[in-house]
Coordinates of C-alpha atoms and ligand atoms in Angstrom, one line a residue:
M1 CA -16.9 -6.1 6.7
N2 CA -16.2 -8.0 3.5
K3 CA -15.1 -5.6 0.8
K4 CA -15.9 -6.4 -2.8
I5 CA -13.8 -5.8 -5.9
T6 CA -15.8 -3.8 -8.4
L7 CA -15.1 -2.2 -11.7
P8 CA -17.2 0.3 -13.7
T9 CA -20.1 -1.5 -15.4
N10 CA -18.8 -0.4 -18.9
S11 CA -15.3 -1.8 -18.2
S12 CA -13.8 -4.0 -20.9
M13 CA -12.3 -6.0 -17.9
L14 CA -15.8 -7.3 -17.3
S15 CA -16.0 -8.9 -20.7
N16 CA -15.8 -12.7 -20.8
D17 CA -12.9 -12.3 -23.2
F18 CA -10.7 -10.6 -20.6
V19 CA -8.6 -13.4 -19.0
Y20 CA -8.4 -13.6 -15.3
G21 CA -5.9 -16.0 -13.7
V22 CA -3.6 -16.8 -10.8
A23 CA 0.1 -17.4 -11.0
T24 CA 2.8 -19.5 -9.4
A25 CA 6.4 -20.6 -10.2
S26 CA 7.9 -24.1 -9.9
F27 CA 10.6 -23.5 -7.3
Q28 CA 8.3 -21.5 -5.1
I29 CA 5.6 -24.2 -4.8
E30 CA 6.7 -27.6 -5.9
G31 CA 9.2 -29.2 -3.5
G32 CA 9.8 -32.7 -5.0
K33 CA 13.5 -31.9 -5.0
S34 CA 14.7 -35.5 -5.0
S35 CA 13.1 -36.2 -8.4
R36 CA 14.9 -33.4 -10.3
L37 CA 18.4 -32.1 -10.8
P38 CA 19.7 -29.5 -8.4
C39 CA 19.2 -25.8 -9.5
I40 CA 21.0 -22.6 -8.5
W41 CA 18.3 -21.8 -5.9
D42 CA 19.0 -25.1 -4.1
T43 CA 22.7 -24.1 -3.8
F44 CA 21.8 -20.5 -2.8
C45 CA 19.5 -21.7 -0.1
D46 CA 22.3 -24.0 1.2
T47 CA 24.6 -21.0 1.5
P48 CA 24.5 -19.4 4.9
N49 CA 22.8 -16.0 5.3
K50 CA 21.3 -15.8 1.8
V51 CA 17.7 -16.6 2.6
V52 CA 16.3 -14.7 5.6
D53 CA 14.7 -17.6 7.5
G54 CA 17.4 -20.2 6.4
S55 CA 14.7 -22.1 4.5
N56 CA 14.8 -23.8 1.1
G57 CA 12.6 -25.3 -1.6
E58 CA 12.8 -28.9 -0.5
T59 CA 9.1 -29.1 0.3
A60 CA 7.7 -25.6 -0.3
C61 CA 3.9 -26.1 -0.8
N62 CA 4.4 -29.7 -1.7
H63 CA 2.6 -29.0 -5.0
F64 CA 4.7 -31.8 -6.5
N65 CA 2.4 -34.2 -4.6
L66 CA -0.6 -32.1 -4.1
W67 CA -1.1 -30.8 -7.6
E68 CA -4.4 -32.5 -8.1
E69 CA -6.1 -30.9 -5.2
D70 CA -4.4 -27.6 -6.1
I71 CA -6.0 -27.7 -9.5
E72 CA -9.3 -28.3 -7.8
L73 CA -8.5 -25.2 -5.7
I74 CA -7.7 -23.1 -8.8
D75 CA -10.9 -24.3 -10.5
S76 CA -12.9 -23.4 -7.4
L77 CA -11.7 -19.8 -7.8
G78 CA -13.5 -19.6 -11.1
V79 CA -10.4 -18.4 -13.0
D80 CA -10.0 -18.5 -16.8
A81 CA -6.3 -19.3 -16.7
Y82 CA -3.4 -20.6 -14.6
R83 CA 0.2 -19.3 -15.0
L84 CA 2.7 -21.9 -14.0
S85 CA 6.4 -22.4 -14.7
I86 CA 8.3 -25.4 -15.8
S87 CA 11.3 -26.5 -13.8
W88 CA 14.1 -26.9 -16.4
P89 CA 16.1 -29.2 -14.0
R90 CA 13.0 -31.5 -13.7
V91 CA 12.4 -32.0 -17.4
I92 CA 15.9 -32.0 -19.0
T93 CA 18.7 -34.4 -18.0
E94 CA 22.3 -33.4 -17.6
S95 CA 23.0 -34.8 -21.1
G96 CA 20.3 -32.6 -22.5
D97 CA 17.6 -35.2 -23.1
L98 CA 14.0 -35.1 -21.9
N99 CA 13.4 -36.7 -18.5
P100 CA 10.2 -38.7 -19.1
E101 CA 9.0 -38.6 -15.5
G102 CA 9.4 -34.8 -15.3
V103 CA 7.6 -34.3 -18.6
A104 CA 4.8 -36.6 -17.5
Y105 CA 4.3 -34.6 -14.3
Y106 CA 3.6 -31.4 -16.3
I107 CA 1.6 -33.2 -18.9
N108 CA -0.7 -34.5 -16.2
I109 CA -1.1 -30.9 -14.9
L110 CA -1.8 -29.6 -18.4
D111 CA -4.3 -32.3 -19.1
A112 CA -6.1 -31.7 -15.8
L113 CA -6.3 -27.9 -16.6
A114 CA -7.7 -28.6 -20.1
K115 CA -10.4 -30.8 -18.6
K116 CA -11.5 -27.9 -16.5
N117 CA -11.2 -25.4 -19.4
I118 CA -8.5 -23.5 -17.7
K119 CA -6.0 -21.9 -20.1
A120 CA -2.4 -22.9 -19.4
F121 CA 0.1 -19.9 -19.4
V122 CA 3.5 -21.7 -19.2
T123 CA 6.7 -19.9 -18.3
L124 CA 9.8 -21.8 -19.3
Y125 CA 12.2 -20.0 -17.0
H126 CA 11.3 -18.7 -13.6
W127 CA 14.9 -18.6 -12.2
D128 CA 15.6 -22.2 -11.5
L129 CA 18.7 -22.7 -13.7
P130 CA 20.1 -26.2 -13.6
Q131 CA 23.2 -26.1 -11.3
H132 CA 25.4 -28.0 -13.8
L133 CA 24.9 -25.1 -16.2
E134 CA 25.8 -22.6 -13.5
D135 CA 29.0 -24.6 -12.9
K136 CA 29.9 -23.7 -16.5
G137 CA 29.2 -20.0 -16.0
G138 CA 25.4 -19.9 -16.0
W139 CA 24.0 -16.8 -17.7
L140 CA 27.5 -15.4 -18.0
N141 CA 28.2 -18.2 -20.5
R142 CA 26.8 -17.4 -23.9
D143 CA 26.3 -21.2 -24.5
T144 CA 23.5 -21.2 -21.8
A145 CA 21.3 -19.3 -24.3
Y146 CA 21.7 -22.1 -26.7
K147 CA 21.0 -24.7 -24.0
F148 CA 17.8 -22.8 -23.2
R149 CA 16.8 -22.9 -26.9
D150 CA 17.3 -26.7 -26.9
Y151 CA 15.2 -27.1 -23.8
A152 CA 12.4 -24.9 -25.3
D153 CA 12.6 -26.9 -28.5
L154 CA 12.3 -30.3 -26.7
I155 CA 9.6 -29.3 -24.2
S156 CA 7.4 -27.5 -26.7
K157 CA 7.4 -30.6 -28.9
A158 CA 6.6 -32.8 -25.9
F159 CA 3.7 -30.6 -24.7
G160 CA 2.1 -30.6 -28.2
D161 CA -1.1 -28.5 -28.3
R162 CA -1.7 -28.5 -24.5
V163 CA -0.5 -25.0 -23.9
Y164 CA -2.3 -21.7 -24.5
S165 CA 0.6 -19.4 -24.0
Y166 CA 4.4 -19.7 -23.6
A167 CA 6.5 -17.1 -21.9
T168 CA 10.3 -17.6 -22.5
L169 CA 11.6 -15.9 -19.4
N170 CA 10.2 -14.4 -16.2
E171 CA 11.7 -11.0 -15.3
P172 CA 15.2 -11.2 -16.9
F173 CA 16.0 -8.1 -14.7
C174 CA 15.8 -10.2 -11.6
S175 CA 18.0 -13.0 -13.1
A176 CA 20.6 -10.6 -14.4
F177 CA 20.7 -7.8 -11.8
L178 CA 19.7 -9.5 -8.6
G179 CA 21.5 -12.7 -9.5
Y180 CA 24.7 -11.5 -11.2
E181 CA 25.2 -7.9 -10.1
V182 CA 24.1 -7.4 -6.6
G183 CA 23.9 -11.1 -5.7
I184 CA 20.8 -11.0 -3.5
H185 CA 19.3 -13.8 -5.7
A186 CA 20.9 -17.0 -6.9
P187 CA 23.6 -17.6 -8.0
G188 CA 24.6 -14.7 -5.7
I189 CA 27.4 -13.2 -8.0
V190 CA 28.4 -9.6 -7.3
G191 CA 30.0 -7.2 -9.7
K192 CA 28.9 -4.3 -12.0
E193 CA 30.8 -6.0 -14.8
F194 CA 28.5 -9.0 -14.8
G195 CA 24.9 -7.8 -14.8
K196 CA 24.6 -6.5 -18.3
K197 CA 26.5 -9.5 -19.7
A198 CA 24.1 -11.9 -18.1
A199 CA 21.2 -9.7 -19.3
H200 CA 22.4 -10.0 -22.9
H201 CA 22.6 -13.8 -22.7
L202 CA 19.1 -13.9 -21.2
L203 CA 17.7 -11.8 -24.0
L204 CA 19.5 -13.9 -26.6
A205 CA 18.1 -17.0 -25.0
H206 CA 14.6 -15.4 -25.2
G207 CA 15.0 -14.7 -28.9
L208 CA 16.4 -18.1 -29.7
A209 CA 13.5 -19.7 -27.8
M210 CA 11.0 -17.5 -29.7
Q211 CA 12.3 -18.9 -33.0
V212 CA 11.7 -22.5 -31.9
L213 CA 8.4 -21.8 -30.2
T214 CA 7.1 -20.0 -33.4
K215 CA 8.1 -23.1 -35.4
N216 CA 6.9 -25.8 -33.0
S217 CA 3.9 -24.1 -31.5
P218 CA 2.6 -21.5 -34.0
N219 CA -0.9 -21.4 -32.4
T220 CA 0.1 -20.5 -28.8
L221 CA 0.7 -16.9 -27.7
N222 CA 4.4 -16.7 -27.4
G223 CA 6.2 -13.9 -25.6
I224 CA 8.1 -12.8 -22.5
V225 CA 7.3 -11.6 -19.0
L226 CA 9.1 -8.4 -17.8
N227 CA 8.9 -6.7 -14.5
F228 CA 8.8 -2.9 -14.1
T229 CA 9.4 -0.7 -11.1
P230 CA 8.6 2.7 -12.5
C231 CA 11.1 5.5 -11.5
Y232 CA 10.0 8.8 -10.1
P233 CA 12.2 11.8 -9.1
E234 CA 12.2 13.0 -5.5
S235 CA 12.0 16.6 -6.7
D236 CA 11.6 18.4 -10.0
S237 CA 15.2 19.5 -10.0
Q238 CA 17.0 18.8 -13.3
A239 CA 19.5 16.7 -11.5
D240 CA 16.9 14.5 -9.9
I241 CA 15.0 14.1 -13.1
E242 CA 18.2 13.1 -15.0
A243 CA 19.2 10.6 -12.2
T244 CA 15.7 9.1 -12.4
S245 CA 15.8 8.7 -16.2
F246 CA 19.2 6.9 -15.9
A247 CA 17.8 4.5 -13.3
D248 CA 14.7 3.9 -15.5
D249 CA 17.0 3.0 -18.4
Y250 CA 19.2 0.8 -16.3
F251 CA 16.5 -1.2 -14.5
N252 CA 13.4 -1.1 -16.8
Q253 CA 14.0 0.1 -20.4
W254 CA 17.2 -2.1 -20.6
Y255 CA 15.0 -5.2 -20.9
I256 CA 12.2 -3.9 -23.2
K257 CA 14.0 -1.6 -25.6
P258 CA 16.1 -4.3 -27.2
L259 CA 13.0 -6.4 -27.8
F260 CA 11.2 -3.7 -29.8
D261 CA 14.0 -1.3 -31.0
G262 CA 16.9 -3.7 -31.4
E263 CA 19.2 -1.7 -29.2
Y264 CA 20.0 -1.0 -25.6
P265 CA 19.3 2.4 -24.0
A266 CA 21.8 5.1 -24.9
I267 CA 23.2 5.1 -21.4
L268 CA 25.2 2.1 -22.6
A269 CA 27.8 4.6 -23.8
Q270 CA 28.1 6.0 -20.2
L271 CA 28.9 2.6 -18.7
P272 CA 32.5 1.6 -18.3
I273 CA 33.6 -0.6 -21.1
E274 CA 34.2 -3.6 -18.8
N275 CA 30.6 -3.5 -17.8
H276 CA 29.3 -3.8 -21.4
P277 CA 27.6 -6.9 -22.7
E278 CA 29.3 -8.9 -25.5
I279 CA 27.0 -8.3 -28.5
H280 CA 27.7 -10.5 -31.5
E281 CA 26.7 -9.6 -35.0
G282 CA 23.1 -10.7 -35.6
D283 CA 22.2 -10.9 -31.9
M284 CA 19.8 -7.9 -32.0
D285 CA 17.9 -9.5 -35.0
I286 CA 17.3 -12.6 -32.9
I287 CA 16.3 -10.5 -29.9
T288 CA 13.7 -8.5 -31.8
H289 CA 11.8 -11.6 -32.9
P290 CA 8.1 -10.5 -32.9
L291 CA 6.1 -11.2 -29.8
D292 CA 2.5 -12.5 -29.7
F293 CA 2.1 -10.9 -26.2
L294 CA 4.0 -9.0 -23.6
G295 CA 3.6 -10.0 -20.0
I296 CA 4.0 -7.2 -17.5
N297 CA 4.6 -7.7 -13.7
F298 CA 4.0 -4.7 -11.5
Y299 CA 4.2 -4.4 -7.7
T300 CA 5.5 -0.9 -6.8
R301 CA 7.4 2.2 -7.9
A302 CA 10.8 3.6 -6.8
I303 CA 11.9 7.2 -6.1
Y304 CA 15.4 8.5 -6.9
R305 CA 17.5 11.5 -6.3
A306 CA 20.8 12.6 -7.8
D307 CA 24.0 11.3 -6.1
K308 CA 27.5 12.6 -6.1
E309 CA 29.3 9.3 -6.7
E310 CA 26.7 7.1 -8.4
H311 CA 24.3 7.9 -11.2
F312 CA 21.4 7.8 -8.9
F313 CA 20.3 7.1 -5.3
Q314 CA 17.1 5.3 -4.4
I315 CA 15.3 6.8 -1.3
D316 CA 13.4 4.7 1.2
P317 CA 9.8 4.1 -0.1
P318 CA 7.2 6.3 1.6
A319 CA 4.1 5.0 3.2
P320 CA 1.7 3.2 2.6
R321 CA 3.8 0.0 2.3
T322 CA 3.0 -3.7 2.1
D323 CA 4.5 -6.2 4.5
I324 CA 7.6 -6.5 2.3
G325 CA 8.2 -2.7 2.5
W326 CA 7.2 -1.8 -1.0
E327 CA 5.2 1.4 -1.4
I328 CA 1.5 1.0 -2.5
Y329 CA 1.2 3.4 -5.4
P330 CA -1.3 2.2 -8.0
K331 CA -1.1 5.4 -10.1
A332 CA 2.3 4.3 -11.2
F333 CA 0.7 1.2 -12.8
T334 CA -1.5 3.2 -15.1
E335 CA 1.3 5.6 -15.9
L336 CA 3.7 2.7 -16.7
L337 CA 1.2 1.0 -19.1
V338 CA 0.4 4.3 -20.8
S339 CA 4.1 5.2 -21.2
L340 CA 5.1 1.8 -22.5
N341 CA 2.3 2.0 -25.0
E342 CA 3.6 5.4 -26.2
K343 CA 7.2 4.3 -26.4
Y344 CA 6.8 1.0 -28.1
S345 CA 4.4 -0.7 -30.5
L346 CA 3.2 -3.3 -28.1
P347 CA 1.5 -6.6 -28.9
P348 CA -1.5 -7.4 -26.6
V349 CA -0.4 -7.0 -23.0
Y350 CA -1.2 -9.5 -20.2
I351 CA -0.6 -8.4 -16.6
T352 CA 1.2 -11.6 -15.6
E353 CA 1.7 -10.7 -12.0
N354 CA 0.3 -8.2 -9.5
G355 CA -0.2 -8.6 -5.8
A356 CA 0.9 -7.8 -2.3
A357 CA 2.6 -9.4 0.7
M358 CA 0.5 -8.7 3.8
A359 CA 0.9 -9.7 7.5
D360 CA -1.9 -12.2 7.3
K361 CA -3.5 -13.6 10.5
M362 CA -5.4 -16.9 10.6
V363 CA -8.3 -16.3 13.0
N364 CA -10.9 -19.0 13.7
G365 CA -10.0 -20.8 10.4
S366 CA -10.1 -17.7 8.2
V367 CA -7.8 -15.0 6.9
D368 CA -9.6 -11.7 6.5
D369 CA -7.0 -9.8 4.4
Q370 CA -9.0 -6.6 3.7
D371 CA -5.7 -4.8 3.1
R372 CA -4.9 -7.2 0.2
V373 CA -8.5 -6.8 -1.2
E374 CA -7.9 -3.0 -1.2
Y375 CA -4.6 -3.5 -3.0
Y376 CA -6.3 -5.6 -5.7
Q377 CA -9.2 -3.2 -6.1
A378 CA -6.8 -0.2 -6.5
H379 CA -4.6 -2.0 -9.0
L380 CA -7.4 -3.4 -11.1
N381 CA -8.8 0.1 -11.3
A382 CA -5.3 1.3 -12.4
V383 CA -5.4 -1.3 -15.2
H384 CA -8.9 -0.2 -16.2
N385 CA -7.7 3.4 -16.4
A386 CA -4.8 2.4 -18.7
I387 CA -7.2 0.6 -21.0
E388 CA -9.4 3.7 -21.1
Q389 CA -6.3 5.5 -22.2
G390 CA -5.8 3.2 -25.1
V391 CA -3.6 0.4 -23.8
N392 CA -4.5 -3.1 -25.1
V393 CA -4.6 -5.2 -22.0
S394 CA -6.1 -8.7 -22.5
G395 CA -5.7 -10.3 -19.1
Y396 CA -4.7 -10.1 -15.5
F397 CA -3.0 -12.7 -13.1
A398 CA -3.0 -12.4 -9.3
W399 CA 0.4 -13.1 -7.7
S400 CA 0.0 -15.5 -6.2
L401 CA -2.4 -18.4 -6.1
M402 CA -1.0 -19.3 -2.7
D403 CA 1.6 -18.3 -0.1
N404 CA 4.9 -19.8 -1.2
F405 CA 8.7 -19.6 -1.0
E406 CA 9.4 -15.9 -1.5
W407 CA 13.0 -16.2 -2.6
A408 CA 15.5 -14.4 -0.4
E409 CA 12.6 -13.7 2.1
G410 CA 11.9 -17.4 2.5
Y411 CA 8.5 -18.3 3.8
L412 CA 8.2 -15.1 5.9
K413 CA 6.3 -13.0 3.3
R414 CA 2.9 -14.2 2.1
F415 CA 1.7 -13.2 -1.3
G416 CA -1.1 -15.7 -1.7
I417 CA -4.9 -15.2 -2.2
V418 CA -4.9 -18.6 -0.5
Y419 CA -3.2 -19.2 2.9
V420 CA -0.8 -22.1 3.3
D421 CA -0.2 -23.7 6.7
Y422 CA 3.3 -25.0 6.1
D423 CA 3.0 -27.6 8.9
T424 CA -0.1 -29.3 7.7
Q425 CA 0.0 -28.1 4.0
E426 CA -3.6 -27.0 4.5
R427 CA -4.9 -24.4 2.1
T428 CA -7.5 -21.7 3.1
I429 CA -8.9 -19.2 0.6
K430 CA -8.4 -15.7 2.1
S431 CA -11.0 -12.9 1.8
S432 CA -9.0 -11.6 -1.2
G433 CA -9.4 -15.0 -2.9
L434 CA -13.1 -14.9 -2.3
A435 CA -13.4 -11.3 -3.5
Y436 CA -11.4 -12.1 -6.7
K437 CA -13.6 -15.2 -7.3
A438 CA -16.7 -13.0 -6.9
L439 CA -15.4 -10.5 -9.4
I440 CA -14.6 -13.2 -12.0
T441 CA -17.8 -15.2 -11.6
N442 CA -20.2 -12.2 -11.4
R443 CA -18.9 -10.7 -14.7
Ligands
LIG1 C1 8.2 -11.3 -8.8 O1 9.4 -10.6 -8.6 C2 8.5 -12.7 -9.1 O2 8.3 -13.0 -10.4 C3 7.8 -13.7 -8.2 O3 8.5 -14.9 -8.3 C4 7.9 -13.2 -6.7 O4 7.4 -14.1 -5.8 C5 7.0 -11.9 -6.7 O5 7.4 -11.0 -7.7 C6 7.0 -11.2 -5.4 O6 8.3 -10.8 -5.0 O7 13.2 -2.3 -3.5 O8 11.1 -1.0 -3.3 O9 12.5 -0.8 -5.3 C7 9.3 -9.2 -8.4 C8 10.6 -8.5 -8.2 C9 9.7 -6.6 -7.1 C10 12.0 -6.7 -7.9 C11 9.9 -5.1 -6.8 C12 12.2 -5.2 -7.7 C13 11.6 -3.4 -6.3 C14 11.1 -3.0 -4.9 N1 10.6 -7.1 -8.1 N2 11.3 -4.8 -6.6 S1 12.0 -1.7 -4.2

């Protein structure tokens, strides 16, 4: 039985102004490794026992060579927009100049999208830091923020008016915490003293890039993409509630509060001094640069209890879960959007990622992923409910266009609405892709 994705007939999400898109990221799909500089994910993949299946981004979905047919595929889904990221090590040389071949690659993509009237949502940093910058300390080195500004400056000038929206960073939480505190993402650095320092340099990089984007590209929607995993207490005991609030400040509010309020959450005072970021005078003014939009990525929630030694303890997610083990809890999506809207004066919000890994089976040439269709249905309803409660949501992107390199999970987890056979590089639109297309085209 083919389930449909439906929304109430009066839903603003059925307006033609609401932007529907699909999203990808450079390292996860491109391959084409030999024509760019090495990045931290190349190094991480080459380090034993970091990526579950021992894979790497050398070929990925071979989008570096197959981009033309992939744009036909995107167009065939009827979407209004495509969110892609630029590989910094593909477009900037080690001496900091533009690499003309790398730039031409993306200009061809942007021009092909324009021909099809597909809005380009460009993310400048989706985790593929040039390795030569990591060799000088990466995001622990304040100078990397200025290197990022220079890259944003050069690339936005080169792209001219081809871009609809720029996001500076994708999910600085992941770069800072997963990359420099627990080390499960590149560059794999471990230590509580590093995470918040990296986070501050990332946010500084964001603010500096916003300054040049506003100047070079005043007509694009310029902003940032943050991920949120809303925190819920296991019980209504005071101790569990306090532990949960600490976790929320540490993982979620840490990245949004400085953007709007110009300060980190008050729990900063409870962190040992050696774990503090190094904040220079004027940094917070740079970080609070006004945003044209806020991108929000949502996948799941997390449940916490109080702990004797640590500030909080995250319990195993209850069922139902996706194939990557994350709980399916769409209500948290509505509650997140409503609570952010209460706490901050938000610019228009775009849901820049939402989706699910499912254990897809290719049977007789098709993938009937009704579980993923249900996930999309429930989460689109959740966005609709938030809009009903006053949140200004302007668009929604499915993560992901196609199955791809799922970071530390390698190619084992599939998030696509299009199936990828990695042996043949054949793409097959899944039932979820067809249902998404029907929703968009029948508006
Ligand atoms: C995004 O990261 C990325 O932008 C994208 O590249 C990636 O492919 C996609 O999502 C899918 O992973 O341990 O239960 O508390 C999302 C990263 C997902 C990190 C949820 C925190 C918490 C799950 N976040 N995760 S749990």
